Amino acid sequence: MSIGQTFLGLLESGPRHGYDLKKTYDDRFGHARPLHYGQVYATLSRLLKDGLVELDGVEPGEGPERKRYAVTSAGVSDVELWLASAEKPEPYLQNTLYTKVILALLTGRSAADLLDVQRAEHLRLMRELTRRKAGGDLADNLVCDHALFHLDADLRWLELTAARLDDLRRQVRA
Amino acid sequence: MTGQPLLEADGLHKAFGPTKALDGASIAIRAGEIVAIMGPSGSGKSTLLHCLAGIVRPDSGHVRYQGAEISALSDGERSALRRTQFGFVFQFGQLVPELTCLENIALPLRMEGVRRREAEARAAEWLDRLDLADVGRKRPGEVSGGQGQRVAVARALVTRPRAVFADEPTGALDSLNGERVMRLLTEAARETGAAVVLVTHEARVAGYSDREIVVRDGRTRDIAREMEGAL
C-alpha cells in the first residue's frame, strides 16, 4: 500500500496540514489501522525531498509549527502513473485496489480504466499458471489451482466493483 | 497485427427493439488464435459472437471472414459457411437427443454429404481423442454433463473448421469437468489450427485463451494491446 501516492492524491483537492492528511487517510483508508504520526511525517519529508510536494505555508501553533503541504506538478504525474499502472497480482491486494478506486473517484479520474488494466494483469498471470498446469504433474497443478482460485476471487471483486462504480462515485463525491 | 485476420468485425451495431446489444464493437481474430470475449451479463458478448459466426446480421458495421464480407452473403451461403468453416459449442451441448453420441459427432459430416461409414469412422477417432470411447453408443440423455460437453467439442471439431465458437462452454459444469473440457478443446484446436472465439464470464476459463477482449455496454476494449501500445 503506497501511503505517499495516496497523500499526493488527497493533496490534489488543495493544500493540507500533515494532521489533516492523517485524519482523512485514517477515515477513508485506515480500516481500523490508523497511521502513526512518524509514518505521516516521514512520508511527507520524503515527498518533499523528491519534489512531489512543496511547503505551502508554515503557521506557528501552541506546539510545533504547523506546515501546510501542496502537491507539485511532478506529484500529480506520480499519482497519475500509480493509478494507471496495474498492481502485481497477489492474494489480498484488495486494500490497495480499494484505495486506488476511491482515489480515482475522488480526483475525477477513470476508475473503470484502472479496473480494466488490473483485470488484464490478473488474466496475464492466470494464463501463465494455466500453461504451467498443462506441463506439470498433479502436485504442481494443485499449487497453480490454489493461486488461480485466489486470482479468480480478485477478478470477481473487480467485476462487481466495476458494476457498482456509478453508485460508488455518487457516495464518494457526496 | 500482421497479415489479414481470419475473422474481423468492425464498428458493429445491433439493437433488439429498444435495447442496444452492440454499440460500435470491433474485434480481429488471427488464424489459430484463442480469444476470450469477456464482460458482464447483458454486455453484448454473445451477440458479438453470433454476429462473427454469421448467425445474427448486425444493423450496421462489417463482419469479414478471410477478407470477404459475411453480411453480404445470402442466408443459404451463410449457412454453408457455418457448416463447412465453423464449429460451435454452447453452454448446454445442444446434442440431438434421438441420435447416439457417435451419430451426433458424425452429424456435421453427414450434412456435408460424407457417407455414413466414413463419417462415423472419423467421428470414432474423436471419441478416442476426447476420452469418450465408452459413450459412442449411448444417447445424450444417458451420459454425464461433462461427457456431453466433450461430445459437443468433438462435433464442433470433426469437420476441421477454421474457427470454433464456444459460448460459455463450461457454464453448466463443475470445476474439474470444466477444466477437462477446456483443456481438450484448446489442445484439439491448437493441433488442428482452428481459431477459438470463447465467450465466458469466468476468468479461469479465459486463462486458456491467448488474449481477451472486454465487452461493456456493447463496446469492445483490448486492454492488453492498449497497455502494450502505451509502453
CSV table of N, CA and C in Angstrom, one decimal, chain A residues 86 112-113 116-121 123-124 126-128 130-131 133-134 141 145 148-149 151-152 155-156 159 162, chain B residues 34 36 38-40 175 179 183 187 201-212 214 216 221 223-224 226-227:
chain,number,residue,atom,x,y,z
A,86,ALA,N,-0.9,-1.3,-13.2
A,86,ALA,CA,-1.5,-2.5,-12.6
A,86,ALA,C,-0.7,-2.9,-11.3
A,112,ALA,N,-13.0,3.0,-13.9
A,112,ALA,CA,-13.2,1.9,-14.8
A,112,ALA,C,-11.9,1.5,-15.5
A,113,ASP,N,-11.2,2.5,-16.0
A,113,ASP,CA,-9.9,2.2,-16.7
A,113,ASP,C,-8.9,1.4,-15.8
A,116,ASP,N,-10.0,-2.1,-15.5
A,116,ASP,CA,-9.7,-2.8,-16.7
A,116,ASP,C,-8.2,-3.2,-16.8
A,117,VAL,N,-7.4,-2.3,-16.5
A,117,VAL,CA,-5.9,-2.6,-16.5
A,117,VAL,C,-5.6,-3.7,-15.5
A,118,GLN,N,-6.2,-3.6,-14.4
A,118,GLN,CA,-5.9,-4.7,-13.4
A,118,GLN,C,-6.4,-6.0,-13.8
A,119,ARG,N,-7.6,-6.1,-14.5
A,119,ARG,CA,-8.1,-7.3,-15.0
A,119,ARG,C,-7.2,-8.0,-16.0
A,120,ALA,N,-6.6,-7.1,-16.9
A,120,ALA,CA,-5.7,-7.6,-17.9
A,120,ALA,C,-4.4,-8.2,-17.2
A,121,GLU,N,-4.0,-7.6,-16.1
A,121,GLU,CA,-2.8,-8.0,-15.5
A,121,GLU,C,-3.1,-9.4,-14.7
A,123,LEU,N,-5.4,-11.5,-15.6
A,123,LEU,CA,-5.5,-12.6,-16.6
A,123,LEU,C,-4.2,-13.0,-17.2
A,124,ARG,N,-3.3,-12.1,-17.3
A,124,ARG,CA,-1.9,-12.4,-17.8
A,124,ARG,C,-1.3,-13.5,-16.9
A,126,MET,N,-3.0,-15.5,-14.9
A,126,MET,CA,-3.8,-16.7,-14.9
A,126,MET,C,-3.4,-17.5,-16.1
A,127,ARG,N,-3.1,-16.9,-17.3
A,127,ARG,CA,-2.7,-17.6,-18.5
A,127,ARG,C,-1.4,-18.4,-18.2
A,128,GLU,N,-0.5,-17.6,-17.5
A,128,GLU,CA,0.8,-18.2,-17.2
A,128,GLU,C,0.6,-19.5,-16.4
A,130,THR,N,-2.1,-21.3,-16.1
A,130,THR,CA,-2.9,-22.3,-16.8
A,130,THR,C,-1.9,-23.1,-17.7
A,131,ARG,N,-0.9,-22.4,-18.4
A,131,ARG,CA,0.1,-23.0,-19.2
A,131,ARG,C,1.0,-23.9,-18.4
A,133,LYS,N,0.2,-25.4,-15.7
A,133,LYS,CA,-0.6,-26.6,-15.3
A,133,LYS,C,-0.5,-27.7,-16.4
A,134,ALA,N,-0.6,-27.2,-17.7
A,134,ALA,CA,-0.6,-28.2,-18.8
A,134,ALA,C,0.7,-29.0,-18.8
A,141,ASN,N,-0.1,-28.9,-10.3
A,141,ASN,CA,-1.5,-28.5,-10.7
A,141,ASN,C,-2.2,-27.9,-9.5
A,145,ASP,N,-3.7,-24.3,-9.1
A,145,ASP,CA,-5.1,-24.1,-8.8
A,145,ASP,C,-5.4,-23.2,-7.6
A,148,LEU,N,-4.8,-19.8,-8.8
A,148,LEU,CA,-5.9,-19.5,-9.8
A,148,LEU,C,-7.2,-19.1,-9.1
A,149,PHE,N,-7.6,-19.9,-8.1
A,149,PHE,CA,-8.8,-19.6,-7.4
A,149,PHE,C,-8.8,-18.3,-6.7
A,151,LEU,N,-6.9,-15.7,-7.6
A,151,LEU,CA,-6.9,-14.6,-8.6
A,151,LEU,C,-8.4,-14.5,-9.1
A,152,ASP,N,-9.0,-15.6,-9.2
A,152,ASP,CA,-10.4,-15.6,-9.7
A,152,ASP,C,-11.3,-14.8,-8.7
A,155,LEU,N,-10.8,-11.2,-9.3
A,155,LEU,CA,-11.4,-10.8,-10.5
A,155,LEU,C,-12.9,-10.6,-10.3
A,156,ARG,N,-13.5,-11.5,-9.5
A,156,ARG,CA,-15.0,-11.3,-9.2
A,156,ARG,C,-15.2,-10.0,-8.5
A,159,GLU,N,-15.0,-7.2,-11.0
A,159,GLU,CA,-16.2,-7.1,-11.9
A,159,GLU,C,-17.3,-6.5,-11.1
A,162,ALA,N,-16.7,-2.8,-10.7
A,162,ALA,CA,-16.9,-2.1,-12.0
A,162,ALA,C,-18.4,-1.9,-12.1
B,34,ILE,N,-6.6,-18.2,-29.9
B,34,ILE,CA,-7.7,-18.4,-29.0
B,34,ILE,C,-8.0,-17.1,-28.3
B,36,ALA,N,-10.6,-14.9,-25.8
B,36,ALA,CA,-11.8,-14.8,-24.9
B,36,ALA,C,-12.5,-13.5,-25.0
B,38,MET,N,-14.9,-11.3,-22.9
B,38,MET,CA,-15.4,-11.3,-21.6
B,38,MET,C,-16.3,-10.1,-21.3
B,39,GLY,N,-17.0,-10.1,-20.2
B,39,GLY,CA,-17.8,-8.9,-19.9
B,39,GLY,C,-19.0,-9.4,-19.1
B,40,PRO,N,-19.6,-8.4,-18.4
B,40,PRO,CA,-20.8,-8.8,-17.5
B,40,PRO,C,-22.0,-9.3,-18.3
B,175,SER,N,-15.9,-27.6,-11.6
B,175,SER,CA,-14.6,-27.1,-11.9
B,175,SER,C,-13.8,-28.2,-12.7
B,179,GLU,N,-12.6,-27.9,-16.5
B,179,GLU,CA,-11.2,-27.9,-16.8
B,179,GLU,C,-10.8,-28.9,-17.9
B,183,ARG,N,-9.4,-27.9,-21.5
B,183,ARG,CA,-8.1,-28.5,-21.9
B,183,ARG,C,-8.2,-29.2,-23.3
B,187,GLU,N,-6.5,-27.9,-26.7
B,187,GLU,CA,-5.4,-28.7,-27.3
B,187,GLU,C,-5.8,-29.1,-28.7
B,201,HIS,N,-17.7,-15.6,-18.9
B,201,HIS,CA,-17.6,-14.6,-17.8
B,201,HIS,C,-16.7,-15.1,-16.7
B,202,GLU,N,-16.1,-16.4,-16.9
B,202,GLU,CA,-15.3,-17.0,-15.9
B,202,GLU,C,-13.8,-16.8,-16.3
B,203,ALA,N,-13.1,-16.1,-15.3
B,203,ALA,CA,-11.7,-15.8,-15.6
B,203,ALA,C,-10.8,-17.1,-15.7
B,204,ARG,N,-11.2,-18.2,-15.0
B,204,ARG,CA,-10.4,-19.4,-15.1
B,204,ARG,C,-10.5,-20.0,-16.5
B,205,VAL,N,-11.7,-19.8,-17.1
B,205,VAL,CA,-11.8,-20.3,-18.5
B,205,VAL,C,-11.0,-19.4,-19.4
B,206,ALA,N,-11.1,-18.1,-19.2
B,206,ALA,CA,-10.3,-17.2,-20.1
B,206,ALA,C,-8.8,-17.5,-20.0
B,207,GLY,N,-8.4,-18.1,-18.9
B,207,GLY,CA,-7.0,-18.4,-18.7
B,207,GLY,C,-6.5,-19.3,-19.8
B,208,TYR,N,-7.3,-20.0,-20.5
B,208,TYR,CA,-6.9,-20.9,-21.6
B,208,TYR,C,-6.8,-20.2,-22.9
B,209,SER,N,-7.1,-18.9,-22.9
B,209,SER,CA,-7.0,-18.1,-24.2
B,209,SER,C,-5.6,-17.5,-24.4
B,210,ASP,N,-5.4,-17.0,-25.6
B,210,ASP,CA,-4.2,-16.2,-25.8
B,210,ASP,C,-4.3,-14.8,-25.4
B,211,ARG,N,-5.5,-14.2,-25.5
B,211,ARG,CA,-5.8,-12.9,-25.1
B,211,ARG,C,-7.3,-12.7,-24.9
B,212,GLU,N,-7.6,-11.6,-24.3
B,212,GLU,CA,-9.0,-11.3,-24.0
B,212,GLU,C,-9.5,-10.0,-24.6
B,214,VAL,N,-12.6,-7.3,-23.9
B,214,VAL,CA,-13.7,-7.0,-22.9
B,214,VAL,C,-14.8,-6.2,-23.6
B,216,ARG,N,-18.2,-4.1,-22.9
B,216,ARG,CA,-19.0,-3.4,-21.9
B,216,ARG,C,-19.9,-2.5,-22.6
B,221,ARG,N,-13.1,-3.6,-25.9
B,221,ARG,CA,-11.8,-3.0,-25.5
B,221,ARG,C,-10.7,-4.1,-25.4
B,223,ILE,N,-7.6,-4.4,-23.7
B,223,ILE,CA,-6.8,-3.7,-22.7
B,223,ILE,C,-5.3,-4.0,-22.9
B,224,ALA,N,-5.0,-5.4,-23.1
B,224,ALA,CA,-3.6,-5.8,-23.1
B,224,ALA,C,-2.9,-5.1,-24.3
B,226,GLU,N,-3.8,-2.2,-25.6
B,226,GLU,CA,-3.6,-0.8,-25.2
B,226,GLU,C,-2.4,-0.6,-24.3
B,227,MET,N,-2.3,-1.6,-23.4
B,227,MET,CA,-1.1,-1.4,-22.4
B,227,MET,C,0.2,-1.6,-23.2
